[in-house]
XYZ file of C-alpha atoms in Angstrom:
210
model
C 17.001 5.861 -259.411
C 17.003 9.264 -260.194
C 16.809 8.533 -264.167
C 13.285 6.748 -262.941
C 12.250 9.464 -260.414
C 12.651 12.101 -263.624
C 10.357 9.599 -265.926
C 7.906 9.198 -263.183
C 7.591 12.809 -263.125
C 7.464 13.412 -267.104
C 4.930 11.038 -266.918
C 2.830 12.845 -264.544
C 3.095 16.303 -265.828
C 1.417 15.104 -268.798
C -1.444 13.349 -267.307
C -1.990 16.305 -264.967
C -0.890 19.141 -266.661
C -3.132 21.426 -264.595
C -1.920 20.175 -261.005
C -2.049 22.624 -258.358
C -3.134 23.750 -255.099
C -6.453 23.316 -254.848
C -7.007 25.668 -251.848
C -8.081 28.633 -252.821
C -6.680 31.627 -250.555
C -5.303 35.133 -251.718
C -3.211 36.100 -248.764
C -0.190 33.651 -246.965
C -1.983 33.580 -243.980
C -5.391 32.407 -245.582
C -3.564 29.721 -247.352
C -2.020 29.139 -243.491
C -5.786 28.657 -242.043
C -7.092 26.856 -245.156
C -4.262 23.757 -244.945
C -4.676 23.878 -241.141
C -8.322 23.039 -241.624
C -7.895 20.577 -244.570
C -6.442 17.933 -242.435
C -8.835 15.449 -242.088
C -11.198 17.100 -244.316
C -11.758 17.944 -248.218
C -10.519 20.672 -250.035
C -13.839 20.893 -251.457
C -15.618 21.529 -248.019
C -12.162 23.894 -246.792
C -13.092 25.750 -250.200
C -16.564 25.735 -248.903
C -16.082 27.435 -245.729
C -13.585 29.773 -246.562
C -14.565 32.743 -248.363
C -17.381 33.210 -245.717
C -14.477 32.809 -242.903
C -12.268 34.887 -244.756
C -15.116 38.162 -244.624
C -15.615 37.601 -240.782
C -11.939 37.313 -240.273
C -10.562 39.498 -243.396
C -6.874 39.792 -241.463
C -4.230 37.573 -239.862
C -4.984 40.022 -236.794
C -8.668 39.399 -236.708
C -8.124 35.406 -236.198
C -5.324 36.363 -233.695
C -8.281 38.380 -231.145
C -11.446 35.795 -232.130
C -13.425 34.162 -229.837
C -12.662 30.872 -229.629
C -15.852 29.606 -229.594
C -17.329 31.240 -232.318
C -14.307 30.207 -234.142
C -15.143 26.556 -233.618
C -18.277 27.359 -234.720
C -17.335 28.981 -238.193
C -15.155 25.885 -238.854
C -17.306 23.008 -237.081
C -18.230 21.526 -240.656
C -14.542 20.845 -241.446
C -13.956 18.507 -238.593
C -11.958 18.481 -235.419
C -12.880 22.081 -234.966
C -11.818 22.166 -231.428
C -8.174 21.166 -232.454
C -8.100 23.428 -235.657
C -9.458 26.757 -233.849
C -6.939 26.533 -230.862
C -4.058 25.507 -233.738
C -5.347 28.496 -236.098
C -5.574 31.571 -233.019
C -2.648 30.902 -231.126
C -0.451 30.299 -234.735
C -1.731 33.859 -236.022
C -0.859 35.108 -232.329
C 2.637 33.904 -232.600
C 3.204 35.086 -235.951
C 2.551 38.723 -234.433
C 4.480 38.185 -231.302
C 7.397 36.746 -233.125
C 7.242 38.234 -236.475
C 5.419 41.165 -235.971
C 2.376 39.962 -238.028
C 4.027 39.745 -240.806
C 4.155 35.192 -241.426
C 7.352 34.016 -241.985
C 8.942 32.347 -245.109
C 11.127 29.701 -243.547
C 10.405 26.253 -242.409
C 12.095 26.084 -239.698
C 10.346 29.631 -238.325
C 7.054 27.925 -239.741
C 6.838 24.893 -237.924
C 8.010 26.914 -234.689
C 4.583 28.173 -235.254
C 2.255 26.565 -232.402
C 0.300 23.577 -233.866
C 2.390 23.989 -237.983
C 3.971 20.763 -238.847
C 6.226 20.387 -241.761
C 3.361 19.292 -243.906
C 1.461 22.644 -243.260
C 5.070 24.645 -244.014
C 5.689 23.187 -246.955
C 2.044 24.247 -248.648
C 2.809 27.270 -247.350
C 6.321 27.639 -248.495
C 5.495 26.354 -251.898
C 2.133 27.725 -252.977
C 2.077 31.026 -251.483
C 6.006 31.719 -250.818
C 7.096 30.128 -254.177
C 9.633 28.467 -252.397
C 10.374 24.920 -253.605
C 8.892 22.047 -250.695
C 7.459 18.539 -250.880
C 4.186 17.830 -249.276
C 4.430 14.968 -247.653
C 0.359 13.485 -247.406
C -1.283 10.591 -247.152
C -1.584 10.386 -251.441
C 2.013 11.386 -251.740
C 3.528 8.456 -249.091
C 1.306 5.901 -250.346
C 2.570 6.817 -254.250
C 6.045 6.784 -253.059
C 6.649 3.667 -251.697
C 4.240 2.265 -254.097
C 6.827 2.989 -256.879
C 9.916 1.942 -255.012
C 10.970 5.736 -254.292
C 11.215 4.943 -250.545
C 10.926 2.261 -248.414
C 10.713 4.926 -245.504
C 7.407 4.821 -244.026
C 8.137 8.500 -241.202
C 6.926 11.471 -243.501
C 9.990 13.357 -242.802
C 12.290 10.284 -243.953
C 9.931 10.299 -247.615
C 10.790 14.184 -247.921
C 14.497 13.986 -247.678
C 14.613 10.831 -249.637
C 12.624 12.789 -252.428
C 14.740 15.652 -252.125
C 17.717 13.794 -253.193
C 15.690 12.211 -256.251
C 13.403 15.324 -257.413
C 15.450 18.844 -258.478
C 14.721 21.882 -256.369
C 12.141 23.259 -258.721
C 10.140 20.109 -259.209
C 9.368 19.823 -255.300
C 6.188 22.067 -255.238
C 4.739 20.356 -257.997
C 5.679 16.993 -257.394
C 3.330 16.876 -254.181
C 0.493 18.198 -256.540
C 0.663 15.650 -259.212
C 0.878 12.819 -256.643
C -1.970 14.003 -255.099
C -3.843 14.129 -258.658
C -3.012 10.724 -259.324
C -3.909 9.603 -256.047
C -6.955 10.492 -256.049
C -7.656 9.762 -259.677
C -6.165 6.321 -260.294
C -3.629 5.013 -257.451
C -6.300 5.502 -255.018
C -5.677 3.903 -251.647
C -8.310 1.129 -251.410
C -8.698 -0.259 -254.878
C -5.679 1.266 -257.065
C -6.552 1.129 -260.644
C -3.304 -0.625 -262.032
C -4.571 -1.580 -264.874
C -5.425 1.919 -266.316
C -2.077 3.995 -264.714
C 0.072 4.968 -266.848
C 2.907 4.111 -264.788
C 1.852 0.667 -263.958
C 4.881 -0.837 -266.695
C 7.937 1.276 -264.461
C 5.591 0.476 -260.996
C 7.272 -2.455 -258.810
C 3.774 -2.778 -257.225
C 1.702 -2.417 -260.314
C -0.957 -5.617 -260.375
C -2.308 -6.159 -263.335
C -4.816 -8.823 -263.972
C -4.130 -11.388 -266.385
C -6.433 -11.682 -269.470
């Protein structure tokens, strides 16, 4: 299995050679607020909102003291604002009460952050911490079970069983090419089997008969 897990991998670094995280942030915490409000939403509309959010609320301190409802406000255009504002203030107001501002590097002290699941840690962790995690989203669970990696359908189950396939240093990257790919071919509706390059080592591949 893990002989296939490395091939799957080759295969995708050369398709997507340029996979990465496409939120664009220049502090931890920014890269914090930016995942929170991609759930349910685009990076393409996060991106959008973002650097004007990131002017009004230039510190981890300044989203910590906002007004909540001008906070909605800022972010209403992502979706689920209500949700994402509360998630976004009281997480920056635990990372000063816990961690004296300063956001931690752990998962476990992460996801003991009010409203951070592992998914959020784990973009955090990996894209602004440098410190390997798998992303574990809609693109990468579909993918994986798709190619026989899992038969786990709990996100948490799919990140430990890719640990134990993927090395350390492939984890970050792994959730970025399966995320490419999902969106570009083995999207969710209509996968495009006959055009993926993986569709001949895919136990799910279906390729029409000509």
């Amino acid at each position: 299995m893990k002989q296939l897990a490395n091939e799957i991998f080759n295969r995708l670094q050369i398709h997507y050679p340029n996979a990465k995280c496409s939120l664009v942030f220049q502090q931890p915490h920014e890269l914090l607020v930016s995942t929170i409000l991609s759930a349910q939403c685009t990076d393409k509309r996060v991106n959008q909102v973002t650097p004007g959010l990131f002017i009004k609320y230039p510190t981890l301190q300044s989203f910590a003291v906002a007004d909540i409802d001008e906070l909605k406000n800022d972010i209403r255009s992502t979706g689920f604002y209500n949700n994402k504002a509360k998630t976004i203030k009281e997480s920056m107001q635990d990372i000063i009460n816990k961690y004296d501002g300063t956001i931690p590097n752990t998962l476990e002290k992460l996801v003991g952050l009010k409203g951070v699941g592992r998914k959020t840690a784990n973009v955090v962790l990996g894209d602004a911490f440098g410190i390997p995690g798998i992303v574990v989203d809609t693109h990468v669970k579909r993918i994986s079970r798709l190619l026989g990696l899992t038969k786990n359908s709990a996100p948490v189950k799919i990140e430990q069983d890719l640990m134990q396939l993927f090395p350390s240093e492939h984890w970050t990257i792994l959730g970025h090419l399966m995320i490419d790919h999902g969106r570009a071919i083995c999207v969710a509706r209509r996968p495009k089997c006959d055009k993926c390059f993986l569709n001949d080592i895919c136990p799910s591949a279906k390729i029409p008969e000509r």
